Short mmCIF file of C-alpha atoms in Angstrom, two decimals:
data_model
loop_
_atom_site.label_atom_id
_atom_site.label_comp_id
_atom_site.label_asym_id
_atom_site.label_seq_id
_atom_site.Cartn_x
_atom_site.Cartn_y
_atom_site.Cartn_z
CA UNK A 383 -0.22 0.26 0.10
CA UNK A 384 1.75 3.36 1.35
CA UNK A 385 5.09 2.29 1.41
CA UNK A 386 4.88 -0.65 -1.30
CA UNK A 387 3.83 -3.06 0.84
CA UNK A 388 0.78 -5.98 1.45
CA UNK A 389 -0.74 -6.08 4.76
CA UNK A 390 -2.10 -9.13 5.95
CA UNK A 391 -4.53 -9.71 8.33
CA UNK A 392 -4.72 -12.99 10.41
CA UNK A 393 -6.37 -14.04 13.68
CA UNK A 394 -6.22 -17.01 15.72
CA UNK A 395 -9.20 -18.39 17.60
CA UNK A 396 -8.85 -19.51 21.28
CA UNK A 397 -8.71 -23.21 22.50
CA UNK A 398 -12.33 -23.56 22.20
CA UNK A 399 -12.19 -22.63 18.38
CA UNK A 400 -13.61 -18.69 18.95
CA UNK A 401 -12.72 -16.09 17.43
CA UNK A 402 -11.95 -13.19 20.86
CA UNK A 403 -14.62 -10.24 20.46
CA UNK A 404 -12.67 -7.40 20.45
CA UNK A 405 -10.83 -9.29 17.01
CA UNK A 406 -14.30 -9.94 15.14
CA UNK A 407 -15.14 -6.00 16.57
CA UNK A 408 -11.66 -4.76 14.82
CA UNK A 409 -12.13 -7.06 11.77
CA UNK A 410 -15.83 -5.09 11.68
CA UNK A 411 -14.59 -1.75 11.89
CA UNK A 412 -12.00 -2.55 8.89
CA UNK A 413 -14.70 -4.29 6.78
CA UNK A 414 -17.06 -1.19 7.38
CA UNK A 415 -13.93 1.52 6.72
CA UNK A 416 -12.64 -0.45 3.48
CA UNK A 417 -16.80 -0.88 2.39
CA UNK A 418 -16.54 3.05 2.09
CA UNK A 419 -12.80 3.34 1.38
CA UNK A 420 -11.05 0.80 -0.71
CA UNK A 421 -10.89 2.12 -3.49
CA UNK A 422 -7.88 3.65 -1.61
CA UNK A 423 -6.48 0.60 -0.60
CA UNK A 424 -7.36 -2.27 -3.56
CA UNK A 425 -4.99 -1.97 -6.84
CA UNK A 426 -3.11 0.88 -5.37
CA UNK A 427 0.36 1.67 -5.51
CA UNK A 428 3.22 3.00 -3.23
CA UNK A 429 3.36 6.19 -2.58
CA UNK A 430 5.20 9.08 -4.65
CA UNK A 431 6.61 10.58 -1.99
CA UNK A 432 9.65 9.45 -0.46
CA UNK A 433 9.16 11.86 3.03
CA UNK A 434 6.77 10.97 5.49
CA UNK A 435 3.37 13.34 5.14
CA UNK A 436 3.42 14.65 8.57
CA UNK A 437 -0.71 14.27 8.65
CA UNK A 438 -1.08 10.84 6.50
CA UNK A 439 0.09 8.56 4.35
CA UNK A 440 -0.96 8.39 0.55
CA UNK A 441 -1.61 5.68 -2.25
CA UNK A 442 -2.04 5.98 -5.84
CA UNK A 443 -3.43 4.82 -9.35
CA UNK A 444 -3.09 6.50 -12.97
CA UNK A 445 -4.05 10.07 -12.88
CA UNK A 446 -4.57 9.68 -9.33
CA UNK A 447 -3.77 10.32 -5.53
CA UNK A 448 -5.17 9.22 -2.59
CA UNK A 449 -4.80 10.93 0.96
CA UNK A 450 -5.10 8.86 4.12
CA UNK A 451 -5.64 11.38 6.71
CA UNK A 452 -4.77 10.79 9.93
CA UNK A 453 -4.36 14.04 11.74
CA UNK A 454 -6.73 16.06 10.50
CA UNK A 455 -5.89 20.02 9.90
CA UNK A 456 -7.10 22.69 12.45
CA UNK A 457 -7.14 25.26 10.33
CA UNK A 458 -9.14 23.24 7.40
CA UNK A 459 -6.31 23.36 4.97
CA UNK A 460 -4.21 20.54 4.43
CA UNK A 461 -0.43 21.19 2.92
CA UNK A 462 0.16 18.71 0.10
CA UNK A 463 4.43 19.02 -0.80
CA UNK A 464 6.44 18.19 -3.91
CA UNK A 465 2.84 18.20 -6.25
CA UNK A 466 3.86 20.41 -9.01
CA UNK A 467 0.46 20.11 -11.80
CA UNK A 468 -3.22 21.41 -10.29
CA UNK A 469 -5.51 18.54 -9.61
CA UNK A 470 -8.67 18.57 -12.06
CA UNK A 471 -10.64 17.75 -8.66
CA UNK A 472 -10.44 16.92 -5.01
CA UNK A 473 -13.36 15.69 -3.18
CA UNK A 474 -13.92 13.58 -0.03
CA UNK A 475 -14.33 10.00 -1.17
CA UNK A 476 -16.89 9.16 1.20
CA UNK A 477 -18.67 11.62 -0.42
CA UNK A 478 -20.97 10.20 -2.38
CA UNK A 479 -21.84 13.60 -4.03
CA UNK A 480 -18.42 14.33 -4.48
CA UNK A 481 -18.52 18.06 -3.17
CA UNK A 482 -15.49 19.58 -4.69
CA UNK A 483 -12.68 20.91 -2.11
CA UNK A 484 -10.85 23.91 -3.08
CA UNK A 485 -7.51 23.44 -4.41
CA UNK A 486 -4.78 26.34 -4.75
CA UNK A 487 -1.14 26.37 -5.43
CA UNK A 488 0.98 27.34 -2.42
CA UNK A 489 4.64 27.51 -2.37
CA UNK A 490 5.99 24.04 -3.56
CA UNK A 491 2.85 22.04 -3.45
CA UNK A 492 -0.85 22.68 -3.53
CA UNK A 493 -3.22 23.37 -0.20
CA UNK A 494 -6.80 21.87 -0.14
CA UNK A 495 -9.70 23.56 1.51
CA UNK A 496 -11.20 20.66 3.96
CA UNK A 497 -14.25 20.39 6.47
CA UNK A 498 -14.03 22.49 9.45
CA UNK A 499 -14.66 18.92 10.90
CA UNK A 500 -12.97 15.33 10.61
CA UNK A 501 -15.81 13.35 8.89
CA UNK A 502 -14.42 10.27 9.89
CA UNK A 503 -11.93 10.01 13.39
CA UNK A 504 -10.31 6.06 12.21
CA UNK A 505 -9.14 8.17 8.08
CA UNK A 506 -10.38 10.60 6.17
CA UNK A 507 -9.43 9.63 2.54
CA UNK A 508 -9.24 12.56 0.08
CA UNK A 509 -9.63 11.49 -3.50
CA UNK A 510 -7.32 13.66 -6.25
CA UNK A 511 -8.05 13.63 -10.44
CA UNK A 512 -5.38 14.58 -12.39
CA UNK A 513 -5.70 15.19 -16.04
CA UNK A 514 -2.21 12.55 -16.81
CA UNK A 515 0.03 11.77 -13.71
CA UNK A 516 0.41 13.41 -10.89
CA UNK A 517 4.09 15.02 -11.11
CA UNK A 518 5.32 15.10 -7.54
CA UNK A 519 9.06 16.70 -6.29
CA UNK A 520 10.52 14.74 -3.51
CA UNK A 521 13.16 17.00 -1.93
CA UNK A 522 16.99 16.71 -2.61
CA UNK A 523 18.62 14.09 -0.89
CA UNK A 524 22.18 15.12 1.00
CA UNK A 525 24.32 12.47 1.25
CA UNK A 526 27.98 12.01 3.39
CA UNK A 527 29.71 9.03 4.69
CA UNK A 528 28.82 10.56 7.71
CA UNK A 529 27.68 12.49 10.05
CA UNK A 530 30.39 13.00 12.35
CA UNK A 531 33.61 14.10 11.16
CA UNK A 532 37.66 14.98 12.15
CA UNK A 533 38.89 16.52 9.49
CA UNK A 534 36.65 17.14 6.51
CA UNK A 535 34.10 15.74 4.83
CA UNK A 536 32.08 15.48 1.11
CA UNK A 537 28.46 16.62 0.80
CA UNK A 538 27.14 15.28 -2.20
CA UNK A 539 23.54 16.01 -3.76
CA UNK A 540 20.84 14.38 -5.78
CA UNK A 541 19.93 15.83 -9.03
CA UNK A 542 17.35 15.31 -10.45
CA UNK A 543 16.17 15.80 -14.53
CA UNK A 544 14.78 19.44 -15.58
CA UNK A 545 15.40 20.61 -12.54
CA UNK A 546 18.14 22.92 -10.83
CA UNK A 547 19.47 22.11 -7.69
CA UNK A 548 20.43 25.05 -4.66
CA UNK A 549 21.50 24.89 -1.42
CA UNK A 550 22.70 27.19 1.22
CA UNK A 551 24.99 26.57 4.08
CA UNK A 552 24.62 27.81 8.58
CA UNK A 553 20.97 27.55 8.32
CA UNK A 554 20.37 29.77 6.07
CA UNK A 555 17.43 29.35 3.70
CA UNK A 556 17.19 27.79 0.14
CA UNK A 557 16.46 31.22 -2.39
CA UNK A 558 16.58 30.95 -6.40
CA UNK A 559 20.07 33.24 -5.78
CA UNK A 560 21.42 30.17 -3.67
CA UNK A 561 24.60 28.82 -5.11
CA UNK A 562 23.67 25.62 -7.75
CA UNK A 563 24.55 22.61 -6.50
CA UNK A 564 27.14 21.37 -9.76
CA UNK A 565 29.69 18.72 -7.44
CA UNK A 566 30.62 17.51 -4.46
CA UNK A 567 31.61 20.33 -1.03
CA UNK A 568 33.90 19.24 0.73
CA UNK A 569 34.07 20.69 4.50
CA UNK A 570 36.60 21.13 7.13
CA UNK A 571 34.07 23.04 10.04
CA UNK A 572 30.51 22.08 11.34
CA UNK A 573 27.88 22.58 8.90
CA UNK A 574 24.31 22.79 8.57
CA UNK A 575 23.53 22.07 4.48
CA UNK A 576 20.23 22.68 2.91
CA UNK A 577 18.92 22.14 -0.40
CA UNK A 578 16.27 22.50 -2.41
CA UNK A 579 14.68 21.66 -6.16
CA UNK A 580 13.77 24.64 -8.72
CA UNK A 581 12.21 25.03 -11.78
CA UNK A 582 12.02 28.44 -13.75
CA UNK A 583 12.94 29.96 -10.52
CA UNK A 584 10.16 29.27 -8.91
CA UNK A 585 10.76 26.20 -6.04
CA UNK A 586 9.07 22.77 -6.34
CA UNK A 587 10.08 20.39 -3.62
CA UNK A 588 10.30 21.23 0.49
CA UNK A 589 14.43 21.98 1.47
CA UNK A 590 16.19 19.72 2.46
CA UNK A 591 18.33 20.27 5.71
CA UNK A 592 21.18 17.76 7.37
CA UNK A 593 23.55 19.08 9.94
CA UNK A 594 27.47 17.10 9.64
CA UNK A 595 29.58 18.13 12.95
CA UNK A 596 33.06 18.14 13.00
CA UNK A 597 34.71 16.55 16.79
CA UNK A 598 38.53 16.78 18.11
CA UNK A 599 39.93 13.65 19.40
CA UNK A 600 41.15 13.46 23.00
CA UNK A 601 44.43 14.80 23.02
CA UNK A 602 47.53 12.22 23.65
CA UNK A 603 48.49 10.74 26.95
CA UNK A 604 51.76 9.68 28.56
CA UNK A 605 51.55 6.41 30.43
CA UNK A 606 53.65 5.27 33.12
CA UNK A 607 54.09 1.64 34.58
CA UNK A 608 50.93 0.51 32.34
CA UNK A 609 49.68 -3.05 33.07
CA UNK A 610 48.02 -5.31 31.37
CA UNK A 611 44.06 -5.24 32.21
CA UNK A 612 41.31 -2.92 32.42
CA UNK A 613 40.30 -0.79 35.10
CA UNK A 614 36.10 -0.97 36.32
CA UNK A 615 33.35 0.89 38.21
CA UNK A 616 30.11 -0.75 39.56
CA UNK A 617 27.69 1.45 40.09
CA UNK A 618 23.87 0.78 41.31
CA UNK A 619 21.09 2.63 40.49
CA UNK A 620 17.40 2.63 38.32
CA UNK A 621 18.16 5.27 35.31
CA UNK A 622 16.11 6.25 32.69
CA UNK A 623 19.54 7.39 30.80
CA UNK A 624 23.16 6.98 30.83
CA UNK A 625 24.04 8.88 34.18
CA UNK A 626 26.39 11.05 35.21
CA UNK A 627 29.17 8.90 36.35
CA UNK A 628 31.59 11.70 37.73
CA UNK A 629 28.68 12.47 40.13
CA UNK A 630 28.34 8.64 41.04
CA UNK A 631 30.21 6.48 44.06
CA UNK A 632 30.91 3.47 42.34
CA UNK A 633 29.54 0.63 44.77
CA UNK A 634 33.22 -1.38 44.13
CA UNK A 635 35.98 -1.36 41.95
CA UNK A 636 38.81 -3.50 40.60
CA UNK A 637 40.63 -4.30 37.70
CA UNK A 638 39.28 -7.10 34.97
CA UNK A 639 42.10 -8.99 32.62
CA UNK A 640 39.43 -7.78 29.53
CA UNK A 641 36.01 -6.21 29.36
CA UNK A 642 33.20 -8.28 30.55
CA UNK A 643 30.89 -8.43 32.86
CA UNK A 644 32.79 -8.84 37.26
CA UNK A 645 30.79 -11.85 38.86
CA UNK A 646 28.15 -10.81 41.65
CA UNK A 647 26.80 -8.52 39.42
CA UNK A 648 23.49 -7.79 39.71
CA UNK A 649 20.44 -8.66 37.60
CA UNK A 650 18.85 -5.43 37.40
CA UNK A 651 20.08 -1.86 37.64
CA UNK A 652 23.53 -1.60 37.23
CA UNK A 653 26.09 0.18 35.57
CA UNK A 654 29.33 -0.13 34.19
CA UNK A 655 32.65 2.34 33.75
CA UNK A 656 36.12 0.95 32.16
CA UNK A 657 38.65 2.38 32.14
CA UNK A 658 42.28 1.47 30.01
CA UNK A 659 44.46 2.08 27.61
#
């Protein structure tokens, strides 16, 4: 469906051969929803959007997009990024009268006017019909070998046919005046880079933003009287995240021949800090 896979429902009976009522109720609910909105599920293919829509999912058929809206916009305005051509019509799939919804171009996408209240609290489905195929421009991909580097890093930005790729650094917005990307960018400091596709001087995709962070290794130290083994400190506590061991008092400490669990550790709620060379 939306992600290009199939969803198989399977329920199992109890030892008495009975399907539990909660499972029956759930299947009945899904069946009722599919009876109204099945066109958005059966015979569709994966979403043309490569990034997750903030308010729901998308499926498609030739010349048609279906939007399954999970989070109804409070302002009655559903923004769909990256859709270049306007649909011929848009309506709520469950609406037998097919009352058209107002839609308009808005920057790099389209905005669809919706009723104030969500008609279906499970998921209201919108159907958009296009003259020909809908044209969707996904944000460019910003790629680097790693997000953290020590000396320099190289950044590559994806291209798209017939589009201009522009980029900006250090959090600046990407505009039609931003530099045009043509070859990988090499950086030597922490950098935030954004990229966006343009067509005829106008943005047609959302921007993509990635931060690459330069880190510095700890300075070398002189070691005297080094010996084999690794020192450990054993702490007891119930933590929701890694604590600052520097502010804790270890319950015991000693030396192990290698990094392993020392004897007599608790089953749960303990921490270990190792130091070695």
